[in-house]
mmCIF file with all atom_site columns, C-alpha atoms in Angstrom:
data_model
loop_
_atom_site.group_PDB
_atom_site.id
_atom_site.type_symbol
_atom_site.label_atom_id
_atom_site.label_alt_id
_atom_site.label_comp_id
_atom_site.label_asym_id
_atom_site.label_entity_id
_atom_site.label_seq_id
_atom_site.pdbx_PDB_ins_code
_atom_site.Cartn_x
_atom_site.Cartn_y
_atom_site.Cartn_z
_atom_site.occupancy
_atom_site.B_iso_or_equiv
_atom_site.pdbx_formal_charge
_atom_site.auth_seq_id
_atom_site.auth_comp_id
_atom_site.auth_asym_id
_atom_site.auth_atom_id
_atom_site.pdbx_PDB_model_num
ATOM 1  C CA . MET A 1 1  ? -14.797 20.978  -36.643 1.00 54.00 ? 826 MET A CA 1
ATOM 2  C CA . LYS A 1 2  ? -11.317 19.640  -37.413 1.00 55.00 ? 827 LYS A CA 1
ATOM 3  C CA . LYS A 1 3  ? -9.794  21.812  -34.651 1.00 55.00 ? 828 LYS A CA 1
ATOM 4  C CA . MET A 1 4  ? -12.334 20.471  -32.128 1.00 47.00 ? 829 MET A CA 1
ATOM 5  C CA . LEU A 1 5  ? -11.520 16.884  -33.086 1.00 43.00 ? 830 LEU A CA 1
ATOM 6  C CA . VAL A 1 6  ? -7.775  17.494  -32.762 1.00 40.00 ? 831 VAL A CA 1
ATOM 7  C CA . ALA A 1 7  ? -8.309  19.148  -29.355 1.00 43.00 ? 832 ALA A CA 1
ATOM 8  C CA . ALA A 1 8  ? -10.430 16.214  -28.178 1.00 40.00 ? 833 ALA A CA 1
ATOM 9  C CA . VAL A 1 9  ? -7.833  13.667  -29.312 1.00 39.00 ? 834 VAL A CA 1
ATOM 10 C CA . LEU A 1 10 ? -5.009  15.624  -27.655 1.00 41.00 ? 835 LEU A CA 1
ATOM 11 C CA . GLY A 1 11 ? -7.027  15.943  -24.449 1.00 45.00 ? 836 GLY A CA 1
ATOM 12 C CA . LEU A 1 12 ? -7.722  12.212  -24.355 1.00 40.00 ? 837 LEU A CA 1
ATOM 13 C CA . ALA A 1 13 ? -4.064  11.435  -25.054 1.00 44.00 ? 838 ALA A CA 1
ATOM 14 C CA . SER A 1 14 ? -2.945  13.619  -22.145 1.00 44.00 ? 839 SER A CA 1
ATOM 15 C CA . LEU A 1 15 ? -5.410  11.897  -19.788 1.00 41.00 ? 840 LEU A CA 1
ATOM 16 C CA . LEU A 1 16 ? -4.178  8.465   -20.833 1.00 43.00 ? 841 LEU A CA 1
ATOM 17 C CA . ALA A 1 17 ? -0.553  9.507   -20.434 1.00 47.00 ? 842 ALA A CA 1
ATOM 18 C CA . ALA A 1 18 ? -1.203  10.812  -16.929 1.00 45.00 ? 843 ALA A CA 1
ATOM 19 C CA . GLY A 1 19 ? -2.653  7.475   -15.791 1.00 44.00 ? 844 GLY A CA 1
ATOM 20 C CA . PRO A 1 20 ? -5.726  6.901   -13.643 1.00 45.00 ? 845 PRO A CA 1
ATOM 21 C CA . VAL A 1 21 ? -6.468  9.576   -11.084 1.00 40.00 ? 846 VAL A CA 1
ATOM 22 C CA . LEU A 1 22 ? -7.302  7.064   -8.358  1.00 45.00 ? 847 LEU A CA 1
ATOM 23 C CA . ALA A 1 23 ? -4.431  4.685   -9.079  1.00 48.00 ? 848 ALA A CA 1
ATOM 24 C CA . GLN A 1 24 ? -4.279  1.750   -6.733  1.00 61.00 ? 849 GLN A CA 1
ATOM 25 C CA . ASP A 1 25 ? -1.593  -0.917  -6.564  1.00 81.00 ? 850 ASP A CA 1
ATOM 26 C CA . GLU A 1 26 ? -1.800  -4.040  -4.396  1.00 92.00 ? 851 GLU A CA 1
ATOM 27 C CA . ALA A 1 27 ? 0.840   -6.591  -3.453  1.00 97.00 ? 852 ALA A CA 1
ATOM 28 C CA . SER A 1 28 ? 1.634   -9.480  -1.126  1.00 97.00 ? 853 SER A CA 1
ATOM 29 C CA . ALA A 1 29 ? 4.758   -9.387  1.017   1.00 97.00 ? 854 ALA A CA 1
ATOM 30 C CA . ALA A 1 30 ? 6.399   -10.716 4.163   1.00 98.00 ? 855 ALA A CA 1
ATOM 31 C CA . GLY A 1 31 ? 8.258   -8.992  6.933   1.00 98.00 ? 856 GLY A CA 1
ATOM 32 C CA . GLU A 1 32 ? 8.856   -8.480  10.628  1.00 98.00 ? 857 GLU A CA 1
ATOM 33 C CA . VAL A 1 33 ? 6.540   -6.394  12.806  1.00 98.00 ? 858 VAL A CA 1
ATOM 34 C CA . ARG A 1 34 ? 8.587   -3.716  14.551  1.00 98.00 ? 859 ARG A CA 1
ATOM 35 C CA . ARG A 1 35 ? 5.909   -1.575  16.230  1.00 98.00 ? 860 ARG A CA 1
ATOM 36 C CA . ILE A 1 36 ? 2.136   -1.478  16.641  1.00 98.00 ? 861 ILE A CA 1
ATOM 37 C CA . GLN A 1 37 ? 0.037   1.610   17.402  1.00 98.00 ? 862 GLN A CA 1
ATOM 38 C CA . ALA A 1 38 ? -3.438  0.082   17.404  1.00 96.00 ? 863 ALA A CA 1
ATOM 39 C CA . ASP A 1 39 ? -5.012  3.275   18.774  1.00 96.00 ? 864 ASP A CA 1
ATOM 40 C CA . LYS A 1 40 ? -3.753  5.131   15.678  1.00 97.00 ? 865 LYS A CA 1
ATOM 41 C CA . GLY A 1 41 ? -4.356  2.303   13.200  1.00 98.00 ? 866 GLY A CA 1
ATOM 42 C CA . LYS A 1 42 ? -0.612  2.015   12.444  1.00 98.00 ? 867 LYS A CA 1
ATOM 43 C CA . ILE A 1 43 ? 1.830   -0.877  12.157  1.00 98.00 ? 868 ILE A CA 1
ATOM 44 C CA . THR A 1 44 ? 5.539   -0.675  11.354  1.00 98.00 ? 869 THR A CA 1
ATOM 45 C CA . ILE A 1 45 ? 6.957   -3.546  9.310   1.00 98.00 ? 870 ILE A CA 1
ATOM 46 C CA . LYS A 1 46 ? 10.508  -4.209  8.141   1.00 98.00 ? 871 LYS A CA 1
ATOM 47 C CA . HIS A 1 47 ? 10.359  -5.950  4.755   1.00 98.00 ? 872 HIS A CA 1
ATOM 48 C CA . GLY A 1 48 ? 12.321  -6.703  1.623   1.00 97.00 ? 873 GLY A CA 1
ATOM 49 C CA . PRO A 1 49 ? 11.593  -5.080  -1.739  1.00 97.00 ? 874 PRO A CA 1
ATOM 50 C CA . ILE A 1 50 ? 7.925   -5.018  -2.787  1.00 96.00 ? 875 ILE A CA 1
ATOM 51 C CA . VAL A 1 51 ? 8.157   -4.674  -6.560  1.00 94.00 ? 876 VAL A CA 1
ATOM 52 C CA . ASP A 1 52 ? 4.411   -4.273  -7.207  1.00 93.00 ? 877 ASP A CA 1
ATOM 53 C CA . LEU A 1 53 ? 4.315   -1.267  -4.870  1.00 94.00 ? 878 LEU A CA 1
ATOM 54 C CA . LYS A 1 54 ? 7.661   0.064   -6.152  1.00 92.00 ? 879 LYS A CA 1
ATOM 55 C CA . LEU A 1 55 ? 9.127   -0.096  -2.632  1.00 95.00 ? 880 LEU A CA 1
ATOM 56 C CA . PRO A 1 56 ? 12.755  -0.972  -1.860  1.00 97.00 ? 881 PRO A CA 1
ATOM 57 C CA . ALA A 1 57 ? 13.677  -3.023  1.211   1.00 98.00 ? 882 ALA A CA 1
ATOM 58 C CA . MET A 1 58 ? 12.784  -0.792  4.147   1.00 98.00 ? 883 MET A CA 1
ATOM 59 C CA . THR A 1 59 ? 10.940  -0.318  7.403   1.00 98.00 ? 884 THR A CA 1
ATOM 60 C CA . LEU A 1 60 ? 7.605   1.369   6.712   1.00 98.00 ? 885 LEU A CA 1
ATOM 61 C CA . ILE A 1 61 ? 4.626   2.519   8.754   1.00 98.00 ? 886 ILE A CA 1
ATOM 62 C CA . TYR A 1 62 ? 1.383   1.204   7.244   1.00 98.00 ? 887 TYR A CA 1
ATOM 63 C CA . ASN A 1 63 ? -2.198  2.122   8.010   1.00 98.00 ? 888 ASN A CA 1
ATOM 64 C CA . ILE A 1 64 ? -4.224  -0.844  9.234   1.00 98.00 ? 889 ILE A CA 1
ATOM 65 C CA . ASN A 1 65 ? -7.676  -1.558  10.610  1.00 98.00 ? 890 ASN A CA 1
ATOM 66 C CA . PRO A 1 66 ? -7.037  -2.217  14.336  1.00 97.00 ? 891 PRO A CA 1
ATOM 67 C CA . GLY A 1 67 ? -9.311  -5.280  14.111  1.00 96.00 ? 892 GLY A CA 1
ATOM 68 C CA . LEU A 1 68 ? -6.670  -6.987  11.952  1.00 97.00 ? 893 LEU A CA 1
ATOM 69 C CA . LEU A 1 69 ? -4.066  -6.685  14.732  1.00 96.00 ? 894 LEU A CA 1
ATOM 70 C CA . LYS A 1 70 ? -5.562  -9.385  16.963  1.00 92.00 ? 895 LYS A CA 1
ATOM 71 C CA . ASP A 1 71 ? -2.781  -11.870 17.846  1.00 93.00 ? 896 ASP A CA 1
ATOM 72 C CA . ILE A 1 72 ? -0.111  -9.741  16.067  1.00 97.00 ? 897 ILE A CA 1
ATOM 73 C CA . LYS A 1 73 ? 2.724   -8.332  18.167  1.00 97.00 ? 898 LYS A CA 1
ATOM 74 C CA . PRO A 1 74 ? 6.166   -6.757  17.646  1.00 98.00 ? 899 PRO A CA 1
ATOM 75 C CA . GLY A 1 75 ? 8.746   -9.345  16.629  1.00 98.00 ? 900 GLY A CA 1
ATOM 76 C CA . ASP A 1 76 ? 6.244   -11.498 14.707  1.00 98.00 ? 901 ASP A CA 1
ATOM 77 C CA . GLU A 1 77 ? 7.143   -12.627 11.192  1.00 98.00 ? 902 GLU A CA 1
ATOM 78 C CA . VAL A 1 78 ? 4.061   -11.897 9.067   1.00 98.00 ? 903 VAL A CA 1
ATOM 79 C CA . LYS A 1 79 ? 2.702   -12.218 5.563   1.00 98.00 ? 904 LYS A CA 1
ATOM 80 C CA . PHE A 1 80 ? 0.489   -9.375  4.451   1.00 98.00 ? 905 PHE A CA 1
ATOM 81 C CA . LYS A 1 81 ? -1.340  -7.767  1.558   1.00 98.00 ? 906 LYS A CA 1
ATOM 82 C CA . ALA A 1 82 ? -0.982  -4.053  1.153   1.00 98.00 ? 907 ALA A CA 1
ATOM 83 C CA . LEU A 1 83 ? -2.193  -1.448  -1.260  1.00 96.00 ? 908 LEU A CA 1
ATOM 84 C CA . HIS A 1 84 ? -1.065  2.009   -2.221  1.00 95.00 ? 909 HIS A CA 1
ATOM 85 C CA . GLN A 1 85 ? -4.056  4.299   -2.427  1.00 93.00 ? 910 GLN A CA 1
ATOM 86 C CA . ASN A 1 86 ? -4.284  8.098   -2.220  1.00 92.00 ? 911 ASN A CA 1
ATOM 87 C CA . ASN A 1 87 ? -0.584  8.356   -1.257  1.00 92.00 ? 912 ASN A CA 1
ATOM 88 C CA . GLN A 1 88 ? -1.040  5.951   1.663   1.00 95.00 ? 913 GLN A CA 1
ATOM 89 C CA . TYR A 1 89 ? 0.119   2.380   2.217   1.00 97.00 ? 914 TYR A CA 1
ATOM 90 C CA . ILE A 1 90 ? -2.655  0.280   3.736   1.00 98.00 ? 915 ILE A CA 1
ATOM 91 C CA . ILE A 1 91 ? -2.540  -3.308  4.948   1.00 98.00 ? 916 ILE A CA 1
ATOM 92 C CA . THR A 1 92 ? -5.707  -5.161  3.964   1.00 97.00 ? 917 THR A CA 1
ATOM 93 C CA . GLU A 1 93 ? -4.757  -8.639  5.254   1.00 97.00 ? 918 GLU A CA 1
ATOM 94 C CA . ILE A 1 94 ? -2.139  -9.856  7.723   1.00 98.00 ? 919 ILE A CA 1
ATOM 95 C CA . ARG A 1 95 ? -1.250  -13.182 9.325   1.00 97.00 ? 920 ARG A CA 1
ATOM 96 C CA . LYS A 1 96 ? 1.642   -14.712 11.239  1.00 96.00 ? 921 LYS A CA 1
ATOM 97 C CA . ASP A 1 97 ? 4.100   -16.514 9.015   1.00 86.00 ? 922 ASP A CA 1
#
């Protein structure tokens, strides 16, 4: 019985140390739209560091619902919310700055 309890505690500890399997981080940021590929659901944005997503200043291609791209074009300064989910960066909200 004692061995089973120790194994259960060690198993739980390893799960907690590994973190959630479906980890999801979300953050707000601002940047400049560099490219839009609405047919592929992609937008490229140059932005400063996004601490909550552990991203340095960079130009990154995000996934985006094409419906959010109405009135957004390359060269626009935008504010956006993005999340990191299943190894993908996804914009959930976007608006011109």
